[in-house]
mmCIF file of C-alpha atoms in Angstrom:
data_model
loop_
_atom_site.group_PDB
_atom_site.id
_atom_site.type_symbol
_atom_site.label_atom_id
_atom_site.label_comp_id
_atom_site.label_asym_id
_atom_site.label_seq_id
_atom_site.Cartn_x
_atom_site.Cartn_y
_atom_site.Cartn_z
ATOM 1 C CA MET X 1 57.372 45.765 13.661
ATOM 2 C CA ALA X 2 55.394 43.589 16.241
ATOM 3 C CA LEU X 3 52.024 42.321 17.147
ATOM 4 C CA LEU X 4 50.326 42.981 20.476
ATOM 5 C CA LEU X 5 48.192 40.493 21.774
ATOM 6 C CA GLY X 6 45.669 42.658 24.216
ATOM 7 C CA ILE X 7 43.732 40.163 25.623
ATOM 8 C CA THR X 8 41.612 40.017 29.110
ATOM 9 C CA GLN X 9 39.228 37.211 30.233
ATOM 10 C CA TRP X 10 41.123 34.731 28.337
ATOM 11 C CA GLU X 11 44.452 33.020 28.817
ATOM 12 C CA VAL X 12 47.057 35.149 27.080
ATOM 13 C CA GLU X 13 49.763 32.596 27.091
ATOM 14 C CA PRO X 14 48.145 29.698 24.770
ATOM 15 C CA TRP X 15 47.405 32.551 22.480
ATOM 16 C CA LEU X 16 50.889 33.721 22.487
ATOM 17 C CA GLU X 17 52.361 30.060 21.829
ATOM 18 C CA ARG X 18 49.858 29.508 18.997
ATOM 19 C CA LEU X 19 51.072 32.545 16.926
ATOM 20 C CA ARG X 20 54.937 32.562 17.740
ATOM 21 C CA ARG X 21 54.478 28.866 16.639
ATOM 22 C CA LEU X 22 52.585 29.792 13.204
ATOM 23 C CA ALA X 23 54.414 32.913 12.417
ATOM 24 C CA PRO X 24 58.010 32.161 14.013
ATOM 25 C CA GLU X 25 59.783 35.152 12.103
ATOM 26 C CA ARG X 26 57.264 37.684 13.798
ATOM 27 C CA ASP X 27 57.651 39.443 16.954
ATOM 28 C CA ILE X 28 54.718 38.865 18.759
ATOM 29 C CA ARG X 29 54.316 40.083 22.211
ATOM 30 C CA ALA X 30 51.293 40.216 24.968
ATOM 31 C CA TRP X 31 49.771 42.540 27.236
ATOM 32 C CA PRO X 32 51.140 43.893 29.598
ATOM 33 C CA ASP X 33 54.692 43.032 28.673
ATOM 34 C CA ILE X 34 54.681 45.115 25.472
ATOM 35 C CA GLY X 35 58.201 46.556 25.770
ATOM 36 C CA ASN X 36 58.587 49.417 23.578
ATOM 37 C CA PRO X 37 54.840 50.573 22.393
ATOM 38 C CA ALA X 38 56.770 52.284 19.805
ATOM 39 C CA ASP X 39 57.590 49.150 17.642
ATOM 40 C CA ILE X 40 53.913 47.761 17.464
ATOM 41 C CA THR X 41 52.232 48.157 14.562
ATOM 42 C CA TYR X 42 49.165 45.739 14.848
ATOM 43 C CA ALA X 43 47.160 44.255 17.358
ATOM 44 C CA ALA X 44 44.894 41.295 18.155
ATOM 45 C CA VAL X 45 42.526 41.900 20.985
ATOM 46 C CA TRP X 46 39.747 40.423 22.892
ATOM 47 C CA LYS X 47 38.463 42.845 25.847
ATOM 48 C CA GLN X 48 41.349 44.721 25.551
ATOM 49 C CA PRO X 49 42.469 46.866 28.646
ATOM 50 C CA PRO X 50 40.404 50.541 27.736
ATOM 51 C CA GLY X 51 42.977 53.040 26.095
ATOM 52 C CA LEU X 52 45.578 50.095 25.708
ATOM 53 C CA LEU X 53 45.759 50.798 21.729
ATOM 54 C CA ALA X 54 45.752 54.722 21.944
ATOM 55 C CA THR X 55 49.287 54.346 23.787
ATOM 56 C CA LEU X 56 50.504 52.393 20.452
ATOM 57 C CA PRO X 57 51.959 55.431 17.735
ATOM 58 C CA ASN X 58 52.464 53.404 15.177
ATOM 59 C CA LEU X 59 49.768 51.079 15.353
ATOM 60 C CA LYS X 60 48.489 50.505 11.299
ATOM 61 C CA GLY X 61 45.491 48.105 12.416
ATOM 62 C CA VAL X 62 43.583 45.967 14.983
ATOM 63 C CA ILE X 63 42.057 42.607 14.689
ATOM 64 C CA SER X 64 39.300 41.329 16.992
ATOM 65 C CA LEU X 65 39.814 38.041 17.893
ATOM 66 C CA GLY X 66 36.413 36.885 17.424
ATOM 67 C CA ALA X 67 33.300 37.612 15.495
ATOM 68 C CA GLY X 68 31.953 40.240 17.484
ATOM 69 C CA VAL X 69 33.925 44.145 17.878
ATOM 70 C CA ASP X 70 31.626 45.882 20.534
ATOM 71 C CA HIS X 71 34.455 45.266 22.698
ATOM 72 C CA VAL X 72 36.921 47.027 20.503
ATOM 73 C CA LEU X 73 34.500 50.262 19.596
ATOM 74 C CA SER X 74 33.430 50.921 23.233
ATOM 75 C CA ASP X 75 37.250 51.945 24.003
ATOM 76 C CA PRO X 76 36.548 55.880 23.869
ATOM 77 C CA ASP X 77 40.079 56.204 22.605
ATOM 78 C CA LEU X 78 40.215 53.860 20.091
ATOM 79 C CA PRO X 79 42.539 55.199 17.566
ATOM 80 C CA LYS X 80 41.449 55.825 13.953
ATOM 81 C CA VAL X 81 43.376 52.467 12.385
ATOM 82 C CA PRO X 82 41.798 49.593 10.018
ATOM 83 C CA LEU X 83 39.641 47.587 12.440
ATOM 84 C CA GLY X 84 38.542 43.949 11.433
ATOM 85 C CA ARG X 85 37.149 41.026 12.802
ATOM 86 C CA VAL X 86 37.744 37.033 12.257
ATOM 87 C CA VAL X 87 34.978 34.963 9.634
ATOM 88 C CA ASP X 88 35.460 31.572 9.608
ATOM 89 C CA ASP X 89 33.779 28.770 8.132
ATOM 90 C CA ASN X 90 34.539 26.532 11.042
ATOM 91 C CA LEU X 91 33.103 29.335 13.769
ATOM 92 C CA THR X 92 29.969 29.971 11.731
ATOM 93 C CA THR X 93 29.236 26.220 11.731
ATOM 94 C CA ARG X 94 29.642 25.896 15.235
ATOM 95 C CA MET X 95 27.152 28.710 15.897
ATOM 96 C CA SER X 96 24.585 26.975 13.191
ATOM 97 C CA GLU X 97 25.063 23.350 15.260
ATOM 98 C CA TRP X 98 23.899 25.356 18.609
ATOM 99 C CA VAL X 99 21.255 26.888 16.934
ATOM 100 C CA VAL X 100 20.130 24.194 15.212
ATOM 101 C CA MET X 101 20.555 21.647 18.377
ATOM 102 C CA HIS X 102 18.581 23.845 21.260
ATOM 103 C CA ALA X 103 15.949 24.693 18.520
ATOM 104 C CA LEU X 104 15.411 21.028 18.456
ATOM 105 C CA ILE X 105 15.343 20.064 22.119
ATOM 106 C CA HIS X 106 12.742 22.734 22.435
ATOM 107 C CA LEU X 107 10.890 21.306 19.447
ATOM 108 C CA ARG X 108 10.706 18.138 21.032
ATOM 109 C CA HIS X 109 10.455 18.805 24.517
ATOM 110 C CA GLN X 110 13.921 17.562 25.718
ATOM 111 C CA ALA X 111 14.528 19.492 28.842
ATOM 112 C CA ASP X 112 11.342 18.442 30.392
ATOM 113 C CA TYR X 113 11.959 14.345 28.958
ATOM 114 C CA ALA X 114 15.546 14.930 30.756
ATOM 115 C CA LEU X 115 13.237 16.251 33.964
ATOM 116 C CA LEU X 116 11.290 13.088 33.806
ATOM 117 C CA GLN X 117 14.234 10.895 33.351
ATOM 118 C CA ARG X 118 15.708 12.050 36.639
ATOM 119 C CA GLN X 119 12.520 11.147 38.230
ATOM 120 C CA ARG X 120 12.319 8.034 36.632
ATOM 121 C CA LEU X 121 8.825 8.752 35.001
ATOM 122 C CA TRP X 122 7.927 7.191 31.596
ATOM 123 C CA ARG X 123 5.492 9.505 30.538
ATOM 124 C CA GLU X 124 4.534 10.946 26.913
ATOM 125 C CA LEU X 125 4.720 14.678 26.702
ATOM 126 C CA MET X 126 2.193 16.110 24.247
ATOM 127 C CA PRO X 127 2.605 15.269 21.028
ATOM 128 C CA SER X 128 5.437 17.495 19.276
ATOM 129 C CA PRO X 129 5.005 19.772 16.422
ATOM 130 C CA SER X 130 6.761 19.264 13.265
ATOM 131 C CA ALA X 131 9.373 21.765 12.716
ATOM 132 C CA SER X 132 7.068 23.419 9.681
ATOM 133 C CA GLU X 133 4.837 23.878 12.729
ATOM 134 C CA LEU X 134 7.392 26.028 14.485
ATOM 135 C CA ARG X 135 7.936 30.037 13.639
ATOM 136 C CA VAL X 136 11.818 30.447 14.100
ATOM 137 C CA GLY X 137 12.630 34.039 13.461
ATOM 138 C CA VAL X 138 16.508 34.713 13.325
ATOM 139 C CA MET X 139 17.277 38.781 14.407
ATOM 140 C CA GLY X 140 20.944 39.558 12.453
ATOM 141 C CA LEU X 141 21.401 38.840 8.963
ATOM 142 C CA GLY X 142 25.582 38.773 8.768
ATOM 143 C CA VAL X 143 27.237 35.749 8.105
ATOM 144 C CA LEU X 144 26.242 33.820 11.432
ATOM 145 C CA GLY X 145 22.626 34.329 10.437
ATOM 146 C CA LEU X 146 22.548 33.406 7.018
ATOM 147 C CA ASP X 147 24.089 30.157 7.874
ATOM 148 C CA ALA X 148 21.859 29.704 10.885
ATOM 149 C CA ILE X 149 18.869 30.329 8.574
ATOM 150 C CA ALA X 150 20.213 28.024 5.952
ATOM 151 C CA LYS X 151 20.462 25.180 8.296
ATOM 152 C CA LEU X 152 17.535 25.550 10.344
ATOM 153 C CA ARG X 153 15.189 25.507 6.627
ATOM 154 C CA THR X 154 17.179 22.090 6.327
ATOM 155 C CA ILE X 155 15.623 20.547 8.984
ATOM 156 C CA GLY X 156 12.456 22.290 7.949
ATOM 157 C CA PHE X 157 11.793 24.825 10.060
ATOM 158 C CA ASP X 158 9.126 28.288 9.068
ATOM 159 C CA VAL X 159 11.936 31.076 9.249
ATOM 160 C CA ALA X 160 11.797 34.747 8.676
ATOM 161 C CA GLY X 161 14.936 37.055 9.388
ATOM 162 C CA TRP X 162 15.055 40.475 10.504
ATOM 163 C CA SER X 163 17.993 43.013 10.009
ATOM 164 C CA ARG X 164 18.654 46.785 10.432
ATOM 165 C CA THR X 165 19.153 47.355 7.146
ATOM 166 C CA PRO X 166 17.132 45.295 4.227
ATOM 167 C CA LYS X 167 18.500 41.940 3.178
ATOM 168 C CA GLN X 168 17.159 39.829 0.860
ATOM 169 C CA ILE X 169 17.313 35.556 1.131
ATOM 170 C CA GLU X 170 15.958 33.847 -1.837
ATOM 171 C CA GLY X 171 12.832 31.630 -0.026
ATOM 172 C CA VAL X 172 12.898 33.275 3.132
ATOM 173 C CA LYS X 173 10.499 36.277 3.954
ATOM 174 C CA THR X 174 12.670 39.129 5.696
ATOM 175 C CA TYR X 175 12.241 42.242 7.808
ATOM 176 C CA ALA X 176 13.964 45.391 8.435
ATOM 177 C CA GLY X 177 14.338 48.127 10.316
ATOM 178 C CA ASP X 178 10.590 49.332 11.781
ATOM 179 C CA GLU X 179 9.096 46.086 10.572
ATOM 180 C CA LEU X 180 10.167 44.712 13.614
ATOM 181 C CA ASP X 181 6.560 44.294 15.253
ATOM 182 C CA ALA X 182 5.525 42.373 12.501
ATOM 183 C CA PHE X 183 8.413 40.083 12.750
ATOM 184 C CA LEU X 184 7.973 38.994 16.179
ATOM 185 C CA ALA X 185 4.466 38.732 15.703
ATOM 186 C CA ARG X 186 4.914 35.551 13.788
ATOM 187 C CA THR X 187 7.672 34.395 15.456
ATOM 188 C CA ASP X 188 7.349 31.400 18.519
ATOM 189 C CA LEU X 189 11.347 30.810 18.567
ATOM 190 C CA LEU X 190 13.387 33.665 18.466
ATOM 191 C CA VAL X 191 17.087 33.631 17.707
ATOM 192 C CA CYS X 192 18.713 36.578 18.529
ATOM 193 C CA LEU X 193 22.531 37.025 16.685
ATOM 194 C CA LEU X 194 23.115 41.038 16.403
ATOM 195 C CA PRO X 195 25.748 42.820 17.429
ATOM 196 C CA LEU X 196 25.974 45.060 20.281
ATOM 197 C CA THR X 197 25.528 48.655 19.326
ATOM 198 C CA PRO X 198 23.659 51.612 21.229
ATOM 199 C CA ALA X 199 21.032 50.674 18.871
ATOM 200 C CA THR X 200 20.494 47.376 20.157
ATOM 201 C CA ALA X 201 21.570 47.693 23.815
ATOM 202 C CA GLY X 202 18.807 46.003 25.819
ATOM 203 C CA MET X 203 16.820 45.547 22.901
ATOM 204 C CA LEU X 204 15.695 41.823 24.365
ATOM 205 C CA ASN X 205 13.325 43.233 26.908
ATOM 206 C CA ARG X 206 9.756 42.882 28.467
ATOM 207 C CA SER X 207 8.139 44.934 25.684
ATOM 208 C CA LEU X 208 9.835 42.815 23.333
ATOM 209 C CA PHE X 209 8.859 39.733 24.634
ATOM 210 C CA GLU X 210 5.387 40.565 24.700
ATOM 211 C CA LYS X 211 4.812 41.540 20.814
ATOM 212 C CA LEU X 212 6.075 37.607 19.808
ATOM 213 C CA ALA X 213 3.732 35.491 18.798
ATOM 214 C CA HIS X 214 1.159 34.052 21.740
ATOM 215 C CA ASP X 215 -0.520 31.483 19.600
ATOM 216 C CA GLY X 216 1.927 29.388 18.489
ATOM 217 C CA VAL X 217 2.101 25.229 18.525
ATOM 218 C CA LEU X 218 4.178 25.811 21.755
ATOM 219 C CA GLY X 219 2.247 28.005 23.514
ATOM 220 C CA ALA X 220 4.287 30.687 24.577
ATOM 221 C CA PRO X 221 7.180 32.036 23.050
ATOM 222 C CA ILE X 222 10.989 30.923 23.512
ATOM 223 C CA LEU X 223 14.205 33.144 23.566
ATOM 224 C CA MET X 224 17.704 32.103 22.120
ATOM 225 C CA ASN X 225 20.544 34.425 22.785
ATOM 226 C CA ALA X 226 24.188 33.304 21.201
ATOM 227 C CA GLY X 227 24.573 37.261 20.006
ATOM 228 C CA ARG X 228 26.110 39.602 23.146
ATOM 229 C CA GLY X 229 24.533 39.705 26.950
ATOM 230 C CA GLY X 230 24.099 43.503 26.469
ATOM 231 C CA LEU X 231 21.413 42.831 24.094
ATOM 232 C CA GLN X 232 19.194 41.421 27.060
ATOM 233 C CA VAL X 233 17.761 42.636 30.340
ATOM 234 C CA GLU X 234 17.752 39.704 32.700
ATOM 235 C CA ALA X 235 15.457 40.617 35.097
ATOM 236 C CA ASP X 236 12.951 41.310 32.452
ATOM 237 C CA ILE X 237 14.048 37.446 30.986
ATOM 238 C CA LEU X 238 13.241 36.215 34.397
ATOM 239 C CA ALA X 239 10.171 38.232 35.118
ATOM 240 C CA ALA X 240 8.667 37.044 31.327
ATOM 241 C CA LEU X 241 9.419 33.380 32.279
ATOM 242 C CA ASP X 242 7.633 33.481 35.320
ATOM 243 C CA GLU X 243 4.617 35.228 34.120
ATOM 244 C CA GLY X 244 4.240 33.113 31.214
ATOM 245 C CA VAL X 245 4.887 35.792 28.391
ATOM 246 C CA LEU X 246 8.002 33.256 27.349
ATOM 247 C CA ARG X 247 7.978 29.407 27.593
ATOM 248 C CA ALA X 248 11.757 29.317 27.894
ATOM 249 C CA ALA X 249 14.936 30.874 27.158
ATOM 250 C CA THR X 250 18.415 29.823 26.118
ATOM 251 C CA LEU X 251 20.916 31.603 26.946
ATOM 252 C CA ASP X 252 24.791 31.557 26.157
ATOM 253 C CA VAL X 253 25.774 35.083 26.630
ATOM 254 C CA PHE X 254 25.286 37.704 29.558
ATOM 255 C CA GLU X 255 25.026 40.369 31.119
ATOM 256 C CA ILE X 256 28.413 39.925 33.430
ATOM 257 C CA GLU X 257 30.440 37.032 32.180
ATOM 258 C CA PRO X 258 31.033 34.550 33.719
ATOM 259 C CA LEU X 259 27.665 34.399 35.139
ATOM 260 C CA PRO X 260 27.630 35.256 38.501
ATOM 261 C CA VAL X 261 27.064 32.191 41.155
ATOM 262 C CA GLU X 262 24.534 34.038 42.792
ATOM 263 C CA SER X 263 22.410 34.543 39.683
ATOM 264 C CA PRO X 264 19.118 33.648 39.687
ATOM 265 C CA LEU X 265 19.139 32.089 35.887
ATOM 266 C CA TRP X 266 21.212 29.249 37.197
ATOM 267 C CA GLU X 267 18.716 27.664 38.907
ATOM 268 C CA HIS X 268 15.610 28.909 36.809
ATOM 269 C CA PRO X 269 13.737 25.303 35.331
ATOM 270 C CA ARG X 270 12.741 26.970 32.028
ATOM 271 C CA VAL X 271 16.689 28.534 31.621
ATOM 272 C CA THR X 272 19.120 26.302 29.869
ATOM 273 C CA ILE X 273 22.675 28.132 30.043
ATOM 274 C CA THR X 274 25.835 27.363 27.590
ATOM 275 C CA PRO X 275 28.933 29.145 28.513
ATOM 276 C CA HIS X 276 29.604 31.881 25.684
ATOM 277 C CA ASN X 277 30.910 28.622 23.623
ATOM 278 C CA SER X 278 28.062 28.357 20.911
ATOM 279 C CA ALA X 279 30.734 29.347 17.930
ATOM 280 C CA ILE X 280 34.027 28.377 19.486
ATOM 281 C CA SER X 281 36.283 27.744 16.625
ATOM 282 C CA ASP X 282 39.536 26.150 16.086
ATOM 283 C CA GLU X 283 42.066 28.383 17.522
ATOM 284 C CA ASP X 284 44.702 27.777 14.873
ATOM 285 C CA ALA X 285 42.240 28.662 12.213
ATOM 286 C CA VAL X 286 41.282 32.057 14.065
ATOM 287 C CA GLY X 287 45.448 32.223 14.388
ATOM 288 C CA ARG X 288 45.944 31.716 10.452
ATOM 289 C CA PHE X 289 43.351 34.019 9.525
ATOM 290 C CA VAL X 290 44.842 36.984 11.982
ATOM 291 C CA LEU X 291 48.034 36.599 10.406
ATOM 292 C CA ARG X 292 46.864 36.538 6.674
ATOM 293 C CA GLN X 293 45.216 39.723 7.691
ATOM 294 C CA ILE X 294 48.513 41.310 8.785
ATOM 295 C CA GLU X 295 50.280 40.137 5.800
ATOM 296 C CA ARG X 296 47.125 41.381 3.530
ATOM 297 C CA HIS X 297 47.315 44.873 4.924
ATOM 298 C CA GLU X 298 51.089 45.082 4.781
ATOM 299 C CA GLN X 299 50.620 44.912 0.923
ATOM 300 C CA GLY X 300 48.226 47.411 1.030
ATOM 301 C CA LEU X 301 45.099 44.990 0.893
ATOM 302 C CA PRO X 302 42.038 45.666 3.018
ATOM 303 C CA PHE X 303 41.262 43.267 5.891
ATOM 304 C CA GLU X 304 38.945 40.136 4.446
ATOM 305 C CA ALA X 305 36.100 41.041 7.080
ATOM 306 C CA PRO X 306 36.354 45.269 7.628
ATOM 307 C CA VAL X 307 34.157 46.994 10.520
ATOM 308 C CA ASP X 308 33.100 50.394 9.401
ATOM 309 C CA ALA X 309 33.300 51.685 13.179
ATOM 310 C CA ALA X 310 30.817 54.663 11.984
ATOM 311 C CA ARG X 311 28.412 52.552 10.511
ATOM 312 C CA HIS X 312 28.371 49.671 12.938
ATOM 313 C CA TYR X 313 27.121 52.403 15.664
#
């Protein structure tokens, strides 16, 4: 019984070394050198080659090496076996750090002050509003969204949340489903932490941006996306920035990754780019989590963070 690492877009060797060090008794292999496919009983994957999992006749379970699973579910030949994803306290904390950091950067006009510094200009910009005056809306109320809301509230931001299905959060106004327009209308800074599904693909578009609040303390709304690149229409983001529909955008994910060098997002003065590292986690912790899921399944227990593929889509 072997564990297969099915990884593209990341270096596989560090993951292979890590898992072999954490579980020296296990047979751990890495695509494309998988040996006999019949030996593979579990697969840990990140953007695995399409069709790979269907070639493993004795596969019992699949675990995404990240919090997202859209890269797994997009495989049309995905076997009907249990699917799990990583839920790690360190990963969650890192995401909340990213959200709070960039929310504060926007609140305190730090990007503008950085530009003034490069020009050696000593100038005070318009007074920064307090956190309580900035209405933040978090889309996606899973583990990451809930923690981000808690951290934002600690700073003092006026926070609300939206999810596809109703969620209750003590002390926080929540919206669900067809209440999206009402949620957008009260939001000055939109934080998107949604998964990518057919229902959410391309959701961050011109129509949505126009429904955001345009009477807020910063004059125009701000977009922050650390969910998935497929959620956003980048041409619409650029047009909305140029036309004043959006004040700024902070993006950690993109339609194509790595972001092509010719993308106009790189040089737009109102765009902040981070290289899909908002929720970088301790990789040994992820490795231990993956191995624990396999041990649980071998004992007849479910994955700690199972994914219902039918519900996800």
